[in-house]
Amino acid sequence: MLSFMRRNWALAYPEKPAKNQDALRIGLLGASTIAPIAVIGPAKSHPDVIVAAVAARDQKRANAYAKLHGIPIVHTSYQELIDDPSIDAIYIPLPNGLHYEWALKALKAHKHVLLEKPSTSNASEAASLFRSPLLTQPNAPVLLEAFHARFHPACAAFLKHVDAANVVSAYSTLTCPRYVFPETDIRFDYDIGGGVTMDMGAYTTLFLRLIFGTEPEECLEAVPRLMPKGFDQRCDQAMYAKWRFPNGGLGTMDVDLSLHGWGPTPGFRWPSCEVAHGETLVEDESLGEGTGKEHVVVKKVIIWNMVMPVVWHRIDIMEQHTIRRSDDKKTLKTWTRTEYQKAYTWQDEARKGQGNESWSTYRHQLEQFVHRIKGRGFSSGVWMDGEDSVKQMEMIDSAYKKAGLPLRPTSSYQETA
């Protein structure tokens, strides 16, 4: 409990080192609710990052937002901010349907881009964006899709226990209690890339891809719960989907932006990923030679709260051991071994000392973004490259196709890109 309190206090009130003279100056597109968690807060503890400017559609809101968060420059439009020569990088947390247009505009202005997930509205847009010639020119800007959860040590610690080739099934779930988001929320606006699969499904599909270490062959099932009548029924409020991966394993996601409990009450479910492995034959010298016995293990691994692990998380490693006869497989003895782990800092020797336990997923992500641009700070070796982002959107699209729902609409800006 003491470590929980200490860690989360430091998360809320981070150290504020002096900024380096050539610190990366970031501009925010939109006065968003996510930026304080994703960039503004993490930047406070980073000596090489200054949140220097903001622009929003509502000038009064932008002014108030800048005052609240101590942002010195307020621009009158997104384009004016992008054209500001004092800005080095752009953070884009706009509605999904605007990502493609404003990411391209920022890249054309030779600004580095930290782009909220999902990167675009569909795989076609993702391919156009991440394979743009703007990213292959000399001294090209850096473009990163902000899948912050994969940058935290807890993600690596979880995956260390996963044998991708031997995974039989994986289940990834992320939900939000009923009533948190009203049916009028922009998350449910099809025209700007809404839908739960675009929102929470972005996380769950990513973790399935990480668990299997490859791309799915086919979406076998996709069952949406559409928005209630009277709202945009092109949007999914919940989605249950299943994919087959090349090793024959099945990956399932279960996401819901309005989880129901009993009757009218809101529901709750811990964010988690559960991985079941196939049976493995292990060497056991204690059985002796020629005894006709064998030792097999079936492993299950679960990570709880993989999205915000700095607050709290746990990794459960459960091994079901069986001693049996080799010929008829008759069970002679069974036992279960369970281990619980946490990883608030890097565990391996190569990365020990990088960051501290109060660094959020977003702070780890910012560290890698800055390192990729400036070559300074710590390099954890974790990154999300462009092709990874394209494959991510292909998996999301496959769920919509299987569900019989239209893909999220392509930006009209693509025609002039």
Coordinates of C-alpha atoms in Angstrom, one line a residue:
M1 CA 0.0 0.0 0.0
L2 CA 2.9 2.4 0.8
S3 CA 4.5 1.8 -2.6
F4 CA 1.1 2.3 -4.3
M5 CA 0.6 5.7 -2.5
R6 CA 4.2 6.8 -3.2
R7 CA 4.1 5.8 -6.8
N8 CA 0.8 7.5 -7.5
W9 CA 1.7 10.7 -5.5
A10 CA 4.8 11.0 -7.7
L11 CA 2.7 10.4 -10.8
A12 CA 0.4 13.3 -9.8
Y13 CA 3.2 15.6 -8.6
P14 CA 6.2 14.8 -10.7
E15 CA 9.7 16.3 -10.4
K16 CA 10.2 19.3 -12.7
P17 CA 13.8 19.5 -13.9
A18 CA 15.1 22.5 -15.6
K19 CA 14.5 22.5 -19.4
N20 CA 17.4 22.2 -21.8
Q21 CA 17.9 25.1 -24.1
D22 CA 17.2 23.1 -27.2
A23 CA 14.2 21.2 -25.7
L24 CA 11.6 19.8 -28.1
R25 CA 8.8 22.3 -28.4
I26 CA 5.4 20.6 -28.8
G27 CA 2.2 22.2 -30.1
L28 CA -1.2 20.7 -29.3
L29 CA -4.0 20.5 -31.8
G30 CA -7.2 20.9 -29.9
A31 CA -7.9 21.6 -26.2
S32 CA -8.4 17.9 -25.5
T33 CA -9.1 16.1 -22.3
I34 CA -6.4 13.5 -23.1
A35 CA -3.5 15.9 -23.6
P36 CA -2.9 16.6 -19.8
I37 CA -2.5 12.9 -19.2
A38 CA -0.7 12.0 -22.5
V39 CA 1.7 15.0 -23.0
I40 CA 1.3 17.9 -20.7
G41 CA 1.8 16.0 -17.5
P42 CA 4.6 13.7 -18.8
A43 CA 6.4 16.8 -20.3
K44 CA 6.8 18.3 -16.8
S45 CA 9.4 15.7 -15.8
H46 CA 11.2 15.6 -19.1
P47 CA 14.1 18.1 -19.5
D48 CA 13.9 17.9 -23.3
V49 CA 10.2 18.7 -23.7
I50 CA 8.2 22.0 -23.6
V51 CA 4.5 22.2 -24.3
A52 CA 4.7 25.5 -26.1
A53 CA 1.5 26.1 -28.0
V54 CA -2.1 25.1 -28.4
A55 CA -4.9 25.8 -31.0
A56 CA -8.6 24.9 -30.8
R57 CA -11.7 25.6 -32.8
D58 CA -13.0 27.7 -30.0
Q59 CA -10.6 30.5 -29.2
K60 CA -12.0 31.2 -25.8
R61 CA -11.6 27.5 -24.8
A62 CA -8.1 27.6 -26.2
N63 CA -7.2 30.6 -24.1
A64 CA -8.7 29.1 -20.9
Y65 CA -6.9 25.8 -21.6
A66 CA -3.6 27.5 -22.1
K67 CA -4.0 29.5 -18.9
L68 CA -4.9 26.3 -16.9
H69 CA -2.0 24.3 -18.2
G70 CA 0.6 27.1 -18.4
I71 CA 1.0 27.0 -22.2
P72 CA 2.6 30.3 -23.4
I73 CA 1.3 30.5 -27.0
V74 CA -2.3 30.3 -28.3
H75 CA -2.8 30.1 -32.0
T76 CA -6.1 31.0 -33.8
S77 CA -6.1 27.9 -36.0
Y78 CA -4.6 24.4 -36.4
Q79 CA -2.8 25.5 -39.5
E80 CA -1.3 28.6 -37.8
L81 CA 0.1 26.4 -35.1
I82 CA 1.6 24.0 -37.6
D83 CA 3.2 26.9 -39.5
D84 CA 4.8 28.3 -36.3
P85 CA 8.5 28.0 -36.9
S86 CA 9.2 27.8 -33.2
I87 CA 7.3 24.5 -32.9
D88 CA 9.2 21.3 -33.5
A89 CA 6.5 18.6 -33.0
I90 CA 2.7 18.3 -33.1
Y91 CA 0.5 16.2 -30.9
I92 CA -2.8 15.3 -32.6
P93 CA -5.6 14.0 -30.3
L94 CA -8.4 15.2 -32.6
P95 CA -11.3 13.0 -33.5
N96 CA -10.2 9.9 -35.5
G97 CA -11.6 11.2 -38.8
L98 CA -9.3 14.2 -38.6
H99 CA -6.1 12.4 -37.9
Y100 CA -5.1 11.7 -41.5
E101 CA -5.5 15.3 -42.8
W102 CA -3.7 17.0 -39.9
A103 CA -0.9 14.5 -39.6
L104 CA -0.1 15.0 -43.3
K105 CA -0.3 18.7 -43.0
A106 CA 2.1 18.6 -40.0
L107 CA 4.5 16.3 -41.9
K108 CA 4.4 18.6 -44.9
A109 CA 5.5 21.4 -42.6
H110 CA 8.4 19.1 -41.5
K111 CA 7.0 18.8 -38.0
H112 CA 7.4 15.6 -36.0
V113 CA 4.0 14.0 -35.1
L114 CA 2.8 12.2 -32.1
L115 CA -0.6 10.8 -33.4
E116 CA -3.3 9.5 -31.1
K117 CA -4.6 6.0 -31.8
P118 CA -6.2 4.8 -33.9
S119 CA -3.9 6.5 -36.4
T120 CA -6.5 6.9 -39.1
S121 CA -10.1 6.0 -40.0
N122 CA -9.2 2.8 -42.0
A123 CA -6.3 0.8 -43.4
S124 CA -6.3 2.6 -46.7
E125 CA -5.7 5.9 -45.0
A126 CA -3.0 4.3 -42.8
A127 CA -1.1 2.9 -45.8
S128 CA -1.3 6.3 -47.5
L129 CA -0.1 8.1 -44.4
F130 CA 2.7 5.8 -43.1
R131 CA 4.0 5.1 -46.6
S132 CA 4.1 8.7 -47.6
P133 CA 7.2 10.0 -49.4
L134 CA 7.4 12.6 -46.7
L135 CA 8.6 10.0 -44.3
T136 CA 11.4 8.7 -46.6
Q137 CA 13.0 11.9 -47.5
P138 CA 16.4 12.9 -46.0
N139 CA 16.0 14.1 -42.4
A140 CA 12.4 13.1 -42.5
P141 CA 10.2 14.0 -39.5
V142 CA 9.3 11.3 -37.0
L143 CA 5.7 9.9 -37.0
L144 CA 4.6 7.8 -34.1
E145 CA 1.1 6.3 -33.4
A146 CA 0.6 6.8 -29.7
F147 CA 0.0 3.3 -28.4
H148 CA 1.4 4.2 -25.0
A149 CA 0.6 1.0 -23.2
R150 CA 3.2 -1.0 -25.2
F151 CA 6.0 1.3 -23.9
H152 CA 5.6 0.5 -20.2
P153 CA 7.9 -2.2 -18.6
A154 CA 4.7 -4.1 -17.6
C155 CA 3.9 -4.9 -21.2
A156 CA 7.4 -6.4 -21.8
A157 CA 7.3 -8.3 -18.5
F158 CA 3.9 -9.8 -19.6
L159 CA 5.1 -10.8 -23.1
K160 CA 8.2 -12.4 -21.6
H161 CA 6.0 -15.1 -20.3
V162 CA 4.2 -15.7 -23.6
D163 CA 5.4 -18.3 -26.0
A164 CA 3.7 -17.0 -29.1
A165 CA 4.1 -20.1 -31.2
N166 CA 2.4 -22.2 -28.5
V167 CA -0.5 -19.9 -27.7
V168 CA -3.9 -21.7 -28.1
S169 CA -6.1 -18.8 -27.2
A170 CA -5.9 -15.2 -26.1
Y171 CA -8.7 -13.0 -24.7
S172 CA -8.3 -9.3 -24.4
T173 CA -11.0 -7.1 -22.8
L174 CA -11.5 -3.4 -22.1
T175 CA -14.7 -1.8 -21.0
C176 CA -16.2 1.4 -19.6
P177 CA -19.2 1.5 -17.2
R178 CA -22.6 2.5 -18.6
Y179 CA -23.4 6.2 -18.4
V180 CA -19.8 7.5 -18.5
F181 CA -20.1 8.4 -22.2
P182 CA -23.5 9.6 -23.4
E183 CA -24.8 8.3 -26.7
T184 CA -24.1 11.8 -28.2
D185 CA -20.4 11.5 -27.4
I186 CA -18.1 11.9 -30.5
R187 CA -16.9 8.4 -29.9
F188 CA -20.2 7.3 -31.4
D189 CA -20.1 9.6 -34.5
Y190 CA -19.5 7.4 -37.6
D191 CA -18.6 10.4 -39.8
I192 CA -15.5 11.2 -37.7
G193 CA -14.4 7.6 -37.2
G194 CA -16.4 6.6 -34.2
G195 CA -17.2 3.2 -32.8
V196 CA -15.9 1.1 -29.9
T197 CA -13.6 -1.0 -32.1
M198 CA -11.9 2.3 -33.1
D199 CA -11.6 3.3 -29.5
M200 CA -11.1 0.5 -26.9
G201 CA -10.7 -2.1 -29.7
A202 CA -7.5 -0.4 -30.8
Y203 CA -5.9 -1.5 -27.5
T204 CA -7.3 -5.0 -27.5
T205 CA -6.4 -5.7 -31.1
L206 CA -2.9 -4.4 -30.5
F207 CA -2.4 -6.7 -27.5
L208 CA -3.7 -9.7 -29.5
R209 CA -1.1 -8.9 -32.2
L210 CA 1.6 -8.6 -29.6
I211 CA 0.7 -11.9 -27.9
F212 CA 0.7 -13.9 -31.1
G213 CA 3.7 -11.9 -32.5
T214 CA 2.1 -11.8 -35.9
E215 CA -1.0 -10.8 -37.9
P216 CA -4.3 -12.7 -37.9
E217 CA -5.2 -14.7 -41.0
E218 CA -8.9 -14.2 -40.7
C219 CA -11.6 -12.6 -38.6
L220 CA -13.9 -15.5 -37.8
E221 CA -16.6 -13.7 -35.9
A222 CA -17.6 -10.1 -35.1
V223 CA -20.7 -9.4 -33.2
P224 CA -21.5 -5.8 -32.5
R225 CA -24.0 -4.1 -30.2
L226 CA -25.1 -1.1 -32.2
M227 CA -26.0 2.3 -30.8
P228 CA -29.6 2.5 -29.6
K229 CA -32.3 3.4 -32.0
G230 CA -32.4 7.2 -32.6
F231 CA -28.6 7.3 -32.6
D232 CA -26.0 6.5 -35.2
Q233 CA -26.4 2.8 -35.8
R234 CA -23.4 2.6 -38.1
C235 CA -21.4 2.8 -34.9
D236 CA -20.7 -0.1 -32.5
Q237 CA -21.2 0.5 -28.8
A238 CA -19.8 -2.9 -28.0
M239 CA -18.0 -5.5 -30.1
Y240 CA -17.1 -9.2 -29.5
A241 CA -14.7 -10.5 -32.2
K242 CA -12.5 -13.5 -32.8
W243 CA -9.5 -14.0 -35.2
R244 CA -7.5 -17.0 -36.2
F245 CA -3.7 -16.6 -36.2
P246 CA -1.2 -18.5 -38.3
N247 CA -0.3 -21.0 -35.5
G248 CA -4.0 -22.0 -35.4
G249 CA -4.6 -20.1 -32.1
L250 CA -7.7 -18.0 -31.6
G251 CA -7.6 -14.3 -30.4
T252 CA -10.7 -12.8 -28.9
M253 CA -11.5 -9.3 -28.0
D254 CA -14.4 -8.1 -25.9
V255 CA -14.9 -4.3 -25.7
D256 CA -17.8 -2.2 -24.5
L257 CA -18.1 1.6 -24.1
S258 CA -21.3 1.2 -22.1
L259 CA -21.0 -1.9 -20.0
H260 CA -24.3 -2.8 -18.3
G261 CA -24.6 -4.4 -14.9
W262 CA -27.7 -5.7 -13.2
G263 CA -30.8 -3.9 -14.5
P264 CA -30.0 -0.2 -15.0
T265 CA -26.8 -0.2 -13.0
P266 CA -23.4 0.3 -14.7
G267 CA -21.1 -2.7 -15.0
F268 CA -17.4 -3.1 -14.3
R269 CA -14.7 -5.4 -15.6
W270 CA -11.0 -5.2 -15.1
P271 CA -9.0 -4.5 -18.2
S272 CA -7.0 -7.7 -18.9
C273 CA -5.4 -10.0 -21.3
E274 CA -5.5 -13.8 -20.7
V275 CA -3.3 -16.2 -22.6
A276 CA -3.7 -20.0 -22.7
H277 CA -0.8 -22.1 -23.9
G278 CA -0.8 -25.6 -25.3
E279 CA 0.6 -28.5 -23.5
T280 CA 4.4 -28.6 -23.2
L281 CA 6.6 -31.7 -22.5
V282 CA 9.3 -30.7 -20.0
E283 CA 12.5 -32.5 -19.0
D284 CA 12.3 -33.9 -15.5
E285 CA 15.3 -35.8 -14.2
S286 CA 13.5 -36.9 -11.1
L287 CA 11.3 -39.3 -13.1
G288 CA 14.4 -41.3 -14.1
E289 CA 15.0 -43.1 -17.4
G290 CA 12.8 -45.9 -18.6
T291 CA 10.1 -45.4 -16.1
G292 CA 7.4 -44.8 -18.7
K293 CA 6.5 -41.5 -17.1
E294 CA 6.4 -38.0 -18.5
H295 CA 6.0 -34.4 -17.2
V296 CA 3.8 -31.9 -19.0
V297 CA 2.9 -28.3 -18.3
V298 CA 0.0 -26.1 -19.4
K299 CA 0.6 -22.4 -18.8
K300 CA -1.8 -19.5 -18.5
V301 CA -0.7 -15.9 -18.2
I302 CA -2.9 -13.0 -17.3
I303 CA -2.1 -9.3 -17.1
W304 CA -4.5 -7.1 -15.2
N305 CA -4.8 -3.4 -16.1
M306 CA -2.5 -3.4 -19.1
V307 CA -3.6 0.0 -20.2
M308 CA -2.7 2.1 -17.1
P309 CA -0.2 -0.2 -15.3
V310 CA 1.5 2.6 -13.4
V311 CA -1.6 3.0 -11.1
W312 CA -1.6 -0.8 -10.4
H313 CA -1.2 -4.0 -12.4
R314 CA -0.5 -7.6 -11.8
I315 CA 0.8 -10.4 -14.0
D316 CA -0.4 -13.9 -13.0
I317 CA 1.6 -16.9 -14.2
M318 CA -0.2 -20.2 -13.6
E319 CA 1.3 -23.6 -14.5
Q320 CA -0.7 -26.8 -14.3
H321 CA 1.8 -29.6 -13.9
T322 CA 1.0 -33.3 -14.7
I323 CA 3.0 -36.5 -14.2
R324 CA 1.4 -39.2 -16.3
R325 CA 2.2 -42.5 -18.0
S326 CA 3.7 -42.1 -21.4
D327 CA 1.8 -44.9 -23.1
D328 CA -1.9 -44.4 -22.1
K329 CA -1.5 -40.8 -20.7
K330 CA -3.0 -41.8 -17.4
T331 CA -2.6 -39.1 -14.8
L332 CA -0.4 -40.0 -11.8
K333 CA 0.0 -36.7 -10.1
T334 CA -1.0 -33.1 -10.7
W335 CA -0.3 -29.8 -9.0
T336 CA -0.5 -26.1 -9.8
R337 CA 2.2 -23.5 -9.4
T338 CA 1.1 -19.8 -9.4
E339 CA 3.3 -16.7 -9.4
Y340 CA 2.4 -13.1 -9.3
Q341 CA 4.6 -10.4 -10.7
K342 CA 4.6 -6.6 -11.2
A343 CA 7.0 -4.5 -13.3
Y344 CA 6.9 -0.8 -12.6
T345 CA 10.5 -0.5 -13.8
W346 CA 12.6 -2.3 -16.3
Q347 CA 13.7 -5.7 -15.0
D348 CA 16.5 -6.6 -17.4
E349 CA 20.1 -5.6 -16.9
A350 CA 20.2 -3.6 -20.2
R351 CA 17.4 -1.3 -19.2
K352 CA 17.7 -1.2 -15.4
G353 CA 17.8 2.4 -14.2
Q354 CA 15.8 3.8 -17.1
G355 CA 13.0 5.9 -15.7
N356 CA 11.3 5.3 -12.4
E357 CA 8.3 3.5 -11.0
S358 CA 6.1 6.6 -11.2
W359 CA 6.5 6.9 -15.0
S360 CA 3.2 6.4 -16.7
T361 CA 2.9 4.6 -20.0
Y362 CA 2.7 8.1 -21.6
R363 CA 5.9 9.2 -19.9
H364 CA 7.7 6.1 -21.3
Q365 CA 6.3 6.8 -24.7
L366 CA 7.4 10.4 -24.6
E367 CA 10.9 9.3 -23.7
Q368 CA 11.1 7.1 -26.8
F369 CA 9.6 9.8 -29.0
V370 CA 12.2 12.4 -27.9
H371 CA 15.0 9.8 -28.2
R372 CA 14.0 9.0 -31.7
I373 CA 14.1 12.7 -32.6
K374 CA 17.1 13.9 -30.6
G375 CA 19.0 10.8 -29.8
R376 CA 19.0 11.7 -26.1
G377 CA 17.6 10.1 -23.0
F378 CA 16.9 6.4 -22.6
S379 CA 16.3 4.0 -25.4
S380 CA 14.2 1.1 -24.3
G381 CA 14.1 -0.4 -27.8
V382 CA 10.3 -0.2 -27.9
W383 CA 8.7 1.5 -30.9
M384 CA 5.6 1.4 -33.1
D385 CA 6.8 1.7 -36.7
G386 CA 4.6 2.7 -39.7
E387 CA 4.0 -0.8 -41.0
D388 CA 2.9 -1.9 -37.6
S389 CA 0.3 0.9 -37.6
V390 CA -0.9 -0.2 -41.1
K391 CA -1.4 -3.8 -39.9
Q392 CA -3.2 -2.5 -36.8
M393 CA -5.8 -0.7 -38.9
E394 CA -6.1 -3.8 -41.2
M395 CA -7.1 -5.9 -38.2
I396 CA -9.7 -3.3 -37.1
D397 CA -11.1 -3.1 -40.6
S398 CA -11.4 -6.9 -40.7
A399 CA -13.7 -6.8 -37.7
Y400 CA -16.0 -4.2 -39.3
K401 CA -16.2 -6.2 -42.5
K402 CA -17.0 -9.4 -40.7
A403 CA -19.7 -7.6 -38.6
G404 CA -21.3 -6.3 -41.8
L405 CA -20.6 -2.7 -40.8
P406 CA -19.2 0.0 -43.1
L407 CA -15.5 0.9 -42.7
R408 CA -15.0 4.3 -41.2
P409 CA -15.1 6.9 -44.0
T410 CA -11.9 8.0 -45.8
S411 CA -11.0 11.7 -45.4
S412 CA -11.7 13.9 -48.4
Y413 CA -8.3 15.4 -47.8
Q414 CA -6.8 12.2 -49.3
E415 CA -7.9 13.4 -52.7
T416 CA -5.5 16.3 -52.6
A417 CA -2.7 14.8 -50.5

